Coordinates of C-alpha atoms in Angstrom, one line a residue:
Chain V
M221 CA 8.7 11.8 23.3
N222 CA 9.1 8.0 22.9
S223 CA 12.2 6.3 24.0
S224 CA 10.9 2.7 24.4
R225 CA 9.0 0.5 22.1
E226 CA 6.1 -1.9 22.6
N227 CA 6.5 -5.6 22.3
W228 CA 4.0 -8.3 21.4
G229 CA 2.3 -9.9 24.5
S230 CA 2.7 -13.5 23.3
K231 CA 4.1 -15.6 20.5
L232 CA 0.6 -16.6 19.4
G233 CA -0.3 -12.9 19.2
V234 CA 2.4 -12.1 16.7
I235 CA 1.8 -15.2 14.6
L236 CA -1.9 -14.5 14.4
A237 CA -1.2 -10.8 13.6
V238 CA 1.1 -11.8 10.7
A239 CA -1.3 -14.4 9.5
G240 CA -4.2 -11.8 9.8
S241 CA -2.2 -9.5 7.7
A242 CA -1.6 -12.1 5.0
V243 CA -5.1 -13.6 5.0
G244 CA -7.2 -11.4 2.8
L245 CA -9.3 -11.3 -0.3
G246 CA -6.4 -12.9 -2.3
N247 CA -6.7 -16.1 -0.3
F248 CA -10.4 -16.5 -1.0
L249 CA -10.8 -15.1 -4.5
R250 CA -7.4 -14.7 -6.3
F251 CA -5.9 -18.1 -5.4
P252 CA -8.8 -20.3 -6.6
V253 CA -9.0 -18.4 -9.9
Q254 CA -5.3 -18.6 -10.4
A255 CA -5.3 -22.4 -9.6
A256 CA -8.3 -23.2 -11.8
T257 CA -6.9 -21.3 -14.8
N258 CA -3.3 -22.5 -14.4
G259 CA -3.5 -26.3 -14.5
G260 CA -6.0 -27.1 -11.7
G261 CA -4.5 -29.5 -9.1
T262 CA -1.1 -29.3 -10.9
F263 CA -0.9 -25.6 -9.9
I264 CA -0.1 -26.8 -6.4
I265 CA 3.3 -28.2 -7.6
P266 CA 4.8 -24.8 -8.7
Y267 CA 2.9 -23.2 -5.8
I268 CA 4.7 -25.4 -3.2
I269 CA 8.1 -24.9 -4.9
A270 CA 7.6 -21.1 -4.9
F271 CA 6.5 -21.3 -1.2
L272 CA 9.8 -23.1 -0.3
V273 CA 12.3 -21.1 -2.4
L274 CA 10.7 -17.7 -2.4
G275 CA 7.8 -17.3 0.1
I276 CA 9.2 -18.8 3.3
P277 CA 12.9 -17.6 2.7
L278 CA 11.8 -14.0 2.0
S279 CA 9.5 -14.2 5.0
W280 CA 12.5 -15.2 7.2
V281 CA 14.5 -12.3 5.6
E282 CA 11.8 -9.8 6.5
W283 CA 11.5 -11.2 10.1
T284 CA 15.3 -10.9 10.5
F285 CA 15.3 -7.3 9.1
G286 CA 12.5 -6.5 11.5
R287 CA 14.4 -7.9 14.5
Y288 CA 17.5 -5.9 13.4
A289 CA 15.4 -2.7 13.1
G290 CA 13.6 -3.4 16.4
I291 CA 16.8 -3.6 18.3
L292 CA 17.7 -0.2 16.9
R293 CA 14.2 1.0 17.9
H294 CA 13.0 1.4 14.3
G295 CA 10.1 -0.4 12.7
T296 CA 10.6 0.4 9.1
S297 CA 13.2 0.0 6.4
P298 CA 14.7 3.6 6.3
G299 CA 16.1 3.1 9.8
A300 CA 17.3 -0.4 9.1
Y301 CA 18.9 0.3 5.7
D302 CA 20.5 3.5 7.0
R303 CA 22.4 1.3 9.5
I304 CA 23.0 -1.8 7.3
I305 CA 24.1 0.0 4.2
G306 CA 26.0 2.7 6.2
K307 CA 25.6 5.4 3.5
P308 CA 23.3 8.4 3.5
W309 CA 21.3 7.1 0.6
G310 CA 20.5 3.9 2.5
K311 CA 17.6 5.6 4.3
Y312 CA 16.2 6.9 1.1
L313 CA 16.3 3.4 -0.5
G314 CA 14.4 2.4 2.6
S315 CA 11.6 4.7 1.6
L316 CA 10.5 1.9 -0.8
G317 CA 9.3 0.1 2.3
L318 CA 7.0 2.9 3.3
L319 CA 5.5 3.4 -0.2
P320 CA 3.4 0.2 -0.5
P321 CA 1.5 0.7 2.7
L322 CA 0.9 4.4 1.9
L323 CA -0.4 3.7 -1.6
I324 CA -2.4 0.6 -0.7
I325 CA -4.1 2.2 2.2
F326 CA -5.4 4.9 -0.1
Y327 CA -7.8 2.4 -1.7
Y328 CA -7.8 -0.6 0.7
V329 CA -10.1 1.0 3.3
F330 CA -12.6 1.9 0.6
V331 CA -12.7 -1.8 -0.6
E332 CA -12.9 -2.9 3.1
S333 CA -15.9 -0.6 3.5
W334 CA -17.7 -2.3 0.6
I335 CA -17.3 -5.6 2.5
L336 CA -18.7 -4.0 5.6
A337 CA -21.6 -2.6 3.6
F338 CA -22.4 -6.0 2.0
T339 CA -22.2 -7.7 5.4
W340 CA -24.8 -5.3 6.7
Y341 CA -27.0 -5.7 3.6
S342 CA -26.7 -9.5 4.0
L343 CA -27.7 -9.3 7.6
T344 CA -30.7 -7.1 7.0
G345 CA -31.9 -9.2 4.1
K346 CA -31.5 -6.4 1.5
L347 CA -28.9 -8.2 -0.5
S348 CA -31.2 -11.3 -0.7
E349 CA -34.0 -9.1 -2.1
V350 CA -31.6 -7.6 -4.6
V351 CA -30.5 -11.0 -5.7
Q352 CA -34.1 -12.3 -6.1
A353 CA -34.9 -9.2 -8.2
G354 CA -31.9 -10.2 -10.5
Q355 CA -30.3 -6.8 -9.9
I356 CA -27.0 -7.6 -8.1
T357 CA -24.8 -6.2 -10.9
E358 CA -26.7 -3.0 -11.0
F359 CA -26.8 -2.7 -7.2
F360 CA -23.0 -3.2 -6.9
G361 CA -22.3 -0.8 -9.7
G362 CA -24.7 1.8 -8.2
F363 CA -23.1 1.3 -4.7
I364 CA -19.5 1.9 -5.8
S365 CA -20.4 4.8 -8.0
L366 CA -22.0 6.5 -5.0
K367 CA -25.6 6.3 -6.5
E368 CA -27.0 4.1 -3.7
M369 CA -28.0 6.4 -0.9
A370 CA -28.3 6.0 2.9
G371 CA -30.5 9.0 3.8
P372 CA -28.9 12.2 2.4
I373 CA -25.4 10.8 1.8
P374 CA -24.1 8.0 -0.5
A375 CA -24.1 4.7 1.3
A376 CA -20.5 4.0 0.1
I377 CA -19.3 7.2 1.8
L378 CA -21.1 6.4 5.0
F379 CA -19.6 2.9 5.2
F380 CA -16.2 4.3 4.2
V381 CA -16.3 6.7 7.2
I382 CA -17.4 4.0 9.6
T383 CA -14.7 1.6 8.4
F384 CA -12.0 4.3 8.5
V385 CA -12.9 5.3 12.1
C386 CA -13.0 1.7 13.1
N387 CA -9.5 1.0 11.7
M388 CA -8.0 4.1 13.3
A389 CA -9.7 3.5 16.6
L390 CA -8.3 0.0 16.8
I391 CA -4.8 1.0 15.8
S392 CA -4.8 3.8 18.3
F393 CA -4.8 1.2 21.1
G394 CA -1.2 0.2 20.1
V395 CA 0.5 -3.0 19.1
R396 CA -0.4 -5.1 22.1
K397 CA -3.8 -3.8 23.2
G398 CA -5.0 -3.0 19.7
I399 CA -3.5 -5.1 16.9
E400 CA -2.7 -8.2 18.9
R401 CA -6.0 -8.3 20.7
V402 CA -8.0 -7.8 17.5
N403 CA -6.1 -10.6 15.8
K404 CA -6.4 -13.0 18.8
I405 CA -10.1 -12.6 18.8
S406 CA -10.9 -12.3 15.1
M407 CA -8.6 -14.8 13.5
P408 CA -10.1 -17.9 15.2
I409 CA -13.6 -16.5 14.3
L410 CA -12.5 -16.2 10.7
F411 CA -11.2 -19.8 10.6
I412 CA -14.4 -21.1 12.2
M413 CA -16.6 -19.2 9.7
G414 CA -14.4 -20.5 6.9
I415 CA -14.7 -24.1 8.1
I416 CA -18.5 -23.8 8.4
L417 CA -18.6 -22.6 4.8
V418 CA -16.3 -25.4 3.6
V419 CA -18.5 -28.0 5.3
R420 CA -21.6 -26.4 3.7
V421 CA -20.0 -26.5 0.3
L422 CA -18.7 -30.1 0.6
T423 CA -22.2 -31.3 1.5
L424 CA -23.9 -29.8 -1.5
P425 CA -25.1 -32.3 -4.1
G426 CA -22.9 -32.6 -7.1
I427 CA -19.9 -31.0 -5.4
G428 CA -17.5 -33.4 -7.2
E429 CA -18.2 -31.4 -10.4
G430 CA -17.2 -28.1 -8.7
L431 CA -14.1 -29.6 -7.1
A432 CA -13.0 -31.0 -10.5
F433 CA -12.4 -27.5 -11.8
M434 CA -10.2 -26.7 -8.9
W435 CA -8.3 -30.0 -8.5
N436 CA -8.3 -32.1 -11.7
P437 CA -4.6 -31.9 -12.8
D438 CA -3.5 -30.8 -16.2
F439 CA 0.2 -31.9 -16.3
S440 CA 0.8 -30.2 -19.6
A441 CA 0.5 -26.9 -17.7
L442 CA 3.8 -27.5 -15.9
A443 CA 5.6 -26.9 -19.2
E444 CA 4.1 -23.4 -19.4
P445 CA 6.3 -20.6 -17.9
T446 CA 3.2 -18.5 -17.2
V447 CA 1.9 -21.1 -14.8
W448 CA 5.2 -20.9 -12.8
L449 CA 5.1 -17.1 -12.9
A450 CA 1.4 -17.2 -11.7
A451 CA 2.3 -19.5 -8.8
A452 CA 5.3 -17.4 -7.8
G453 CA 3.3 -14.2 -7.9
Q454 CA 0.5 -15.8 -5.9
V455 CA 2.8 -16.9 -3.1
F456 CA 4.5 -13.5 -3.1
F457 CA 1.3 -11.5 -2.8
T458 CA -0.6 -13.8 -0.4
M459 CA 2.2 -13.7 2.2
S460 CA 2.2 -9.9 2.5
L461 CA 5.8 -9.9 1.4
G462 CA 7.6 -6.8 0.1
M463 CA 5.1 -4.5 1.9
G464 CA 7.0 -3.6 5.0
I465 CA 4.3 -5.2 7.1
V466 CA 6.1 -8.4 8.2
F467 CA 9.2 -6.3 8.7
C468 CA 7.3 -3.9 11.0
Y469 CA 5.5 -6.6 13.0
A470 CA 8.7 -8.5 13.5
S471 CA 10.4 -5.3 14.9
Y472 CA 8.1 -5.6 18.0
T473 CA 9.2 -9.2 18.9
R474 CA 11.4 -9.4 22.0
R475 CA 15.1 -10.1 21.8
N476 CA 15.8 -13.9 22.1
E477 CA 12.3 -14.8 21.0
D478 CA 11.9 -17.3 18.2
I479 CA 11.3 -15.9 14.7
V480 CA 12.0 -19.0 12.5
L481 CA 9.0 -21.0 13.8
S482 CA 6.8 -17.9 14.1
S483 CA 7.3 -17.1 10.5
L484 CA 6.7 -20.6 9.4
S485 CA 3.5 -20.8 11.5
A486 CA 2.1 -17.6 10.1
G487 CA 2.8 -19.0 6.6
A488 CA 1.2 -22.3 7.4
A489 CA -2.0 -20.5 8.8
N490 CA -2.1 -18.4 5.6
G491 CA -1.7 -21.6 3.6
F492 CA -4.7 -23.2 5.4
A493 CA -6.9 -20.2 4.6
E494 CA -5.7 -20.3 1.0
I495 CA -5.6 -24.0 0.0
I496 CA -8.4 -25.4 2.2
L497 CA -10.8 -22.4 2.6
G498 CA -10.0 -20.5 -0.6
G499 CA -9.7 -23.6 -2.7
T500 CA -13.0 -25.1 -1.6
I501 CA -15.5 -22.2 -1.4
V502 CA -15.6 -19.9 -4.4
I503 CA -15.0 -21.9 -7.6
P504 CA -16.8 -25.1 -6.6
L505 CA -19.8 -23.1 -5.5
A506 CA -19.9 -20.8 -8.5
V507 CA -19.6 -23.8 -10.8
I508 CA -22.2 -26.1 -9.3
V509 CA -24.8 -23.5 -8.2
I510 CA -24.9 -20.9 -11.0
G511 CA -23.1 -23.0 -13.7
A512 CA -20.3 -20.5 -14.1
N513 CA -17.3 -21.6 -16.0
I514 CA -13.7 -20.8 -15.1
E515 CA -13.3 -18.3 -17.9
E516 CA -16.3 -16.4 -16.6
C517 CA -14.9 -16.5 -13.1
A518 CA -11.5 -15.2 -14.2
K519 CA -13.2 -12.4 -16.3
L520 CA -15.2 -11.2 -13.3
G521 CA -12.0 -10.6 -11.3
T522 CA -11.7 -10.5 -7.5
F523 CA -14.4 -7.9 -6.9
G524 CA -16.9 -9.3 -9.4
L525 CA -16.6 -12.8 -7.9
A526 CA -16.9 -11.5 -4.3
F527 CA -19.7 -8.9 -4.7
Q528 CA -21.7 -10.2 -7.7
S529 CA -21.2 -13.9 -8.1
M530 CA -21.2 -15.0 -4.5
P531 CA -24.5 -13.2 -3.5
L532 CA -26.0 -14.9 -6.6
V533 CA -24.7 -18.3 -5.4
F534 CA -25.9 -17.9 -1.9
G535 CA -29.2 -16.7 -3.1
Q536 CA -29.8 -20.2 -4.6
I537 CA -28.9 -22.5 -1.7
P538 CA -31.0 -23.3 1.4
F539 CA -30.4 -20.8 4.3
G540 CA -28.4 -18.8 1.7
G541 CA -28.9 -15.5 3.6
I542 CA -27.1 -16.9 6.7
F543 CA -24.2 -18.2 4.6
M544 CA -24.0 -15.0 2.6
T545 CA -23.7 -13.1 5.9
L546 CA -21.0 -15.5 7.1
W547 CA -19.1 -15.1 3.8
F548 CA -19.1 -11.3 3.9
A549 CA -18.3 -11.2 7.7
M550 CA -15.4 -13.6 7.1
L551 CA -14.1 -11.3 4.3
F552 CA -14.6 -8.3 6.5
I553 CA -12.4 -9.8 9.3
A554 CA -9.8 -10.7 6.7
G555 CA -10.0 -7.1 5.4
L556 CA -9.9 -5.5 8.8
T557 CA -6.8 -7.4 10.0
S558 CA -5.1 -6.7 6.8
A559 CA -6.0 -3.0 6.9
I560 CA -4.6 -2.4 10.3
S561 CA -1.4 -4.2 9.3
I562 CA -1.0 -1.9 6.3
I563 CA -1.4 1.2 8.5
Q564 CA 1.0 0.1 11.3
P565 CA 4.3 0.6 9.3
L566 CA 3.3 4.2 8.7
I567 CA 2.4 4.7 12.4
S568 CA 5.7 3.1 13.3
F569 CA 7.6 5.5 11.1
C570 CA 5.9 8.4 12.8
E571 CA 6.5 7.1 16.3
D572 CA 10.0 5.7 15.9
D573 CA 11.6 8.0 13.3
L574 CA 9.7 11.2 13.7
K575 CA 9.2 10.7 17.5
F576 CA 5.5 11.5 17.4
S577 CA 3.3 10.3 20.2
R578 CA 0.9 7.5 19.2
R579 CA -2.1 10.0 19.2
K580 CA -0.2 12.4 16.9
S581 CA 0.9 9.5 14.7
V582 CA -2.6 8.2 14.3
A583 CA -3.9 11.7 13.6
T584 CA -1.2 12.3 11.0
I585 CA -1.6 9.0 9.2
G586 CA -5.4 9.2 9.6
T587 CA -5.5 12.5 7.8
I588 CA -3.1 11.5 5.0
S589 CA -4.9 8.2 4.4
F590 CA -8.4 9.9 4.5
I591 CA -7.3 12.5 1.9
G592 CA -5.7 9.7 -0.2
G593 CA -8.9 7.7 0.2
I594 CA -11.1 10.5 -1.1
V595 CA -8.8 10.9 -4.1
A596 CA -9.1 7.2 -4.8
I597 CA -12.9 7.3 -4.5
A598 CA -13.1 10.3 -6.8
G599 CA -10.9 8.6 -9.3
L600 CA -12.3 5.1 -9.0
A601 CA -14.1 5.1 -12.4
A602 CA -11.2 6.8 -14.1
G603 CA -8.8 4.0 -13.0
A604 CA -7.1 5.6 -9.9
V605 CA -7.5 2.4 -7.9
D606 CA -6.0 0.3 -10.7
E607 CA -2.9 2.6 -10.7
L608 CA -2.5 2.5 -6.9
D609 CA -2.9 -1.3 -7.1
F610 CA -0.3 -1.6 -9.8
W611 CA 2.3 0.5 -8.2
G612 CA 1.6 0.0 -4.5
G613 CA 0.1 -3.5 -4.6
S614 CA 2.2 -5.2 -7.3
F615 CA 5.3 -3.5 -8.8
L616 CA 6.8 -2.1 -5.6
L617 CA 6.2 -5.3 -3.7
V618 CA 8.3 -7.4 -6.1
L619 CA 10.9 -4.6 -6.3
L620 CA 11.2 -4.2 -2.5
G621 CA 11.3 -8.0 -2.0
T622 CA 14.1 -8.3 -4.5
I623 CA 16.1 -5.5 -2.9
E624 CA 15.5 -7.0 0.6
A625 CA 16.8 -10.4 -0.5
I626 CA 19.9 -8.8 -2.2
I627 CA 20.8 -6.7 0.9
F628 CA 20.3 -9.6 3.2
S629 CA 22.5 -11.9 1.0
L630 CA 25.3 -9.4 0.1
I631 CA 25.5 -7.2 3.2
L632 CA 24.0 -8.8 6.3
G633 CA 24.8 -12.3 5.1
R634 CA 28.6 -11.4 4.8
K635 CA 28.9 -9.4 8.0
K636 CA 30.4 -11.3 11.0
S637 CA 28.1 -11.5 14.0
E638 CA 29.2 -9.6 17.1
T639 CA 27.6 -12.2 19.4
N640 CA 28.6 -15.4 17.5
P641 CA 31.9 -15.1 15.5
N642 CA 31.1 -18.3 13.6
E643 CA 27.9 -16.9 12.1
S644 CA 27.0 -14.1 9.8
E645 CA 25.0 -11.3 11.3
A646 CA 22.0 -12.4 9.2
M647 CA 22.0 -16.0 10.4
A648 CA 22.8 -15.1 14.0
L649 CA 19.8 -12.8 14.2
L650 CA 17.5 -15.3 12.4
N651 CA 18.5 -18.2 14.7
E652 CA 18.6 -16.2 17.9
G653 CA 16.1 -17.9 20.3
A654 CA 14.8 -20.2 17.6
I655 CA 12.6 -23.1 18.7
I656 CA 13.6 -24.9 15.5
K657 CA 17.0 -24.2 14.0
L658 CA 16.9 -23.2 10.4
P659 CA 17.7 -26.3 8.3
K660 CA 21.1 -25.9 6.6
I661 CA 19.7 -26.2 3.1
F662 CA 17.6 -23.0 3.7
R663 CA 20.8 -21.0 4.4
Y664 CA 21.8 -21.6 0.8
I665 CA 18.2 -21.0 -0.5
I666 CA 17.9 -17.7 1.5
L667 CA 21.4 -16.4 0.5
Y668 CA 21.5 -17.5 -3.2
V669 CA 18.4 -19.1 -4.6
C670 CA 15.8 -16.7 -3.2
P671 CA 17.6 -13.5 -4.5
A672 CA 18.2 -15.1 -7.9
G673 CA 14.6 -16.3 -8.0
L674 CA 13.2 -12.9 -7.1
I675 CA 15.3 -11.1 -9.8
A676 CA 14.0 -13.6 -12.3
L677 CA 10.4 -13.1 -11.0
L678 CA 10.8 -9.3 -11.3
V679 CA 12.2 -9.4 -14.8
A680 CA 9.7 -12.0 -16.0
W681 CA 6.8 -10.1 -14.4
I682 CA 7.8 -6.8 -15.9
L683 CA 8.2 -8.4 -19.4
H684 CA 5.0 -10.4 -19.1
D685 CA 2.6 -8.0 -17.3
G686 CA 4.3 -4.9 -16.2
L687 CA 5.8 -3.3 -19.3
D688 CA 2.4 -2.7 -21.1
I689 CA 1.1 -0.9 -18.0
L690 CA 4.4 1.0 -17.4
L691 CA 4.3 2.3 -20.9
L692 CA 0.5 2.8 -21.0
R693 CA 0.3 0.3 -23.9
N694 CA -2.8 -1.1 -22.3
I695 CA -4.8 2.1 -22.8
A696 CA -6.4 2.9 -26.2
S697 CA -5.3 6.3 -27.5
D698 CA -8.9 7.5 -27.9
A699 CA -10.1 6.2 -24.5
T700 CA -11.7 8.8 -22.2
V701 CA -12.7 8.9 -18.5
E702 CA -14.8 11.0 -16.2
F703 CA -13.0 12.7 -13.3
L704 CA -14.6 15.3 -11.1
G705 CA -17.3 16.0 -13.7
C706 CA -14.8 16.5 -16.5
T707 CA -14.2 14.2 -19.5
L708 CA -10.6 13.8 -20.3
S709 CA -8.3 11.4 -22.1
Q710 CA -7.5 8.3 -20.0
K711 CA -3.8 8.5 -20.9
A712 CA -3.8 12.1 -19.6
F713 CA -5.5 11.1 -16.4
V714 CA -3.1 8.2 -15.8
I715 CA -0.1 10.5 -16.4
G716 CA -1.5 13.1 -14.1
F717 CA -2.2 10.4 -11.4
R718 CA 1.4 9.2 -11.7
L719 CA 2.6 12.7 -11.1
F720 CA 0.5 12.6 -7.9
L721 CA 2.3 9.3 -7.0
V722 CA 5.7 10.9 -7.6
A723 CA 4.6 13.7 -5.3
C724 CA 3.8 11.0 -2.6
V725 CA 7.3 9.6 -3.1
G726 CA 8.8 13.1 -2.7
F727 CA 6.7 13.6 0.5
V728 CA 7.9 10.3 2.0
N729 CA 11.5 11.1 1.3
L730 CA 11.1 14.6 2.7
A731 CA 9.8 13.1 5.9
I732 CA 12.8 10.8 6.0
W733 CA 15.2 13.7 5.4
Y734 CA 13.5 15.7 8.2
A735 CA 13.7 12.7 10.6
W736 CA 17.4 12.3 10.1
K737 CA 18.2 16.0 9.8
S738 CA 16.5 16.8 13.0
G739 CA 18.2 14.0 14.8
R740 CA 14.9 12.4 15.8
A741 CA 15.6 9.1 13.9
T742 CA 19.3 8.8 14.6
G743 CA 18.8 9.1 18.4
R744 CA 20.7 12.3 18.9
L745 CA 17.7 13.3 21.0
D746 CA 17.5 10.2 23.2
K747 CA 20.8 8.4 22.8
I748 CA 19.3 5.5 20.8
K749 CA 22.5 5.4 18.7
T750 CA 24.3 3.7 21.6
V751 CA 22.3 0.5 21.0
R752 CA 24.4 -2.1 19.2
I753 CA 23.1 -5.2 17.4
G754 CA 25.4 -7.5 19.3
R755 CA 23.9 -6.4 22.6
S756 CA 20.4 -6.5 23.9
E757 CA 18.4 -3.4 24.3
E758 CA 18.3 -4.0 28.0
D759 CA 22.2 -4.2 28.1
A760 CA 22.4 -1.0 26.2
Chain I
M119 CA -16.7 -32.6 -15.7
T120 CA -16.3 -34.9 -12.7
L121 CA -13.6 -35.1 -10.1
T122 CA -11.0 -37.7 -11.2
T123 CA -9.0 -40.0 -9.0
S124 CA -5.8 -37.9 -9.7
G125 CA -7.8 -34.7 -8.8
L126 CA -8.9 -36.3 -5.6
I127 CA -5.4 -37.3 -4.8
F128 CA -4.1 -33.8 -5.4
M129 CA -6.7 -32.3 -3.2
I130 CA -6.2 -34.8 -0.4
L131 CA -2.4 -34.5 -0.5
S132 CA -2.6 -30.7 -0.5
W133 CA -5.0 -30.7 2.4
A134 CA -2.9 -33.2 4.3
G135 CA 0.3 -31.3 3.7
I136 CA -1.0 -28.0 4.9
I137 CA -2.8 -29.5 7.9
S138 CA 0.4 -31.4 8.9
L139 CA 2.5 -28.2 8.6
N140 CA 0.0 -26.4 10.9
V141 CA -0.1 -29.2 13.4
F142 CA 3.7 -29.3 13.4
C143 CA 4.1 -25.6 13.9
F144 CA 1.5 -25.0 16.5
Y145 CA 2.5 -28.2 18.4
K146 CA 6.0 -26.8 18.7
I147 CA 4.8 -23.4 19.8
F148 CA 2.4 -24.7 22.5
H149 CA 4.8 -27.5 23.7
K150 CA 7.9 -25.3 24.1
K151 CA 10.1 -26.5 26.9

């Protein structure tokens, strides 16, 4: 039974781990398309404003919650909310912090495995042959629909199993020897690969034309509310906020160690990957090499751009095979570091609240995510991944982020600190051990502007994008899908799949009920309850 | 379409801003007293 928690080995380790979690496909594929279709260079203005009033403040909120939870030897929101809210329903509200990692991991490992497969195919030259034969679209379609074989089994399944085992093996080493070590090695490699690709792109003839699509400003776009919504959404999703990841990672920081600068540094590293690497590679390359226009790029979406357009692009430049391998290897590192960060909150819940050993936690989460992964693969063509991405990767993030900002502002922000009577509990925890003190203006932004901004973002996002999906208005009434060899109405499939998601919500809440009922989470078993926020763990 | 002067300015300022933020943050981390 665990009575002590791990800590990060170094400040750089936790910064790279948080940055590794944030840097993903969205930096390299979503950002450039969002920028190019929302005012070009002008997009950076609402992007920076959103970064300052939503991104960084919410990141500080999550780091503070993480520190609070870590002192109580929890790593996820049920434990923290139970104590902060002080009501029995607090822990069930905290279940919202476990749902995004659970739902995202069901499909993320599958997508990560596509990247590993395409890295392998690039390395062996197979992808170059496919591109030269003009069959990349068919090849990608065949791969994800399990028609491409590797011996007797579908290649997609083989790579899924390899990726799954790889993720679980790394996470089984723990926070310091697993997550921290992986990020310390792989993140510098990712940045070096990205810089090599940027240099290659910037030295291509006619690059000005490609950069024009990304950076020429259209000032009229600033009058469009959708541009501001897109910028706020991009900042929110790119920084891994509202997913319980930053919260969980921050819970492993030592008491009296800076979190203000660490959070800002992770955000800055993510911004580098997004603005400099993401803003330079994909769109300029697609425009100048294959003559794609922005509408085409946007229509292809994240996966189309990554797995169809980019191999085509690299197939047409000198030494394209090498750069294609670099591209997919860079994406795989981004995917791997993000995947282990998505798994860790679930492992933390098992270890800290259910008091499982790490091995038992990895086995439990491994089994659940493998079963969920198989469901996602089976339902890919029917829209299962779209549903998981909508609920786990979009809706719940904005909802949880908004709830976090409100709880921080209304409860933790009004509670007097036990260690510093002149400060609120929230600000005392945030500033404890800070290398740079939080500028005063950000206190107001965190406590008032950020929650108001997030409520506005949630409402605007539901009205603009979410409502049609929530009410199934985006599905034609006569649309049909194939699932497990049966043809059925798409609406029926989506309703059935949402019932499966409701069952997942029930399962998570049942686990929380058991953790508290049995006394495992509250410390009745090992006197964790004696730890107070005003005193260090060591004092207690 | 060619890269305009204002496009170039937006790109350079964005790059300079994010690089400066990274330099500031990592300088503070590695030069902690």
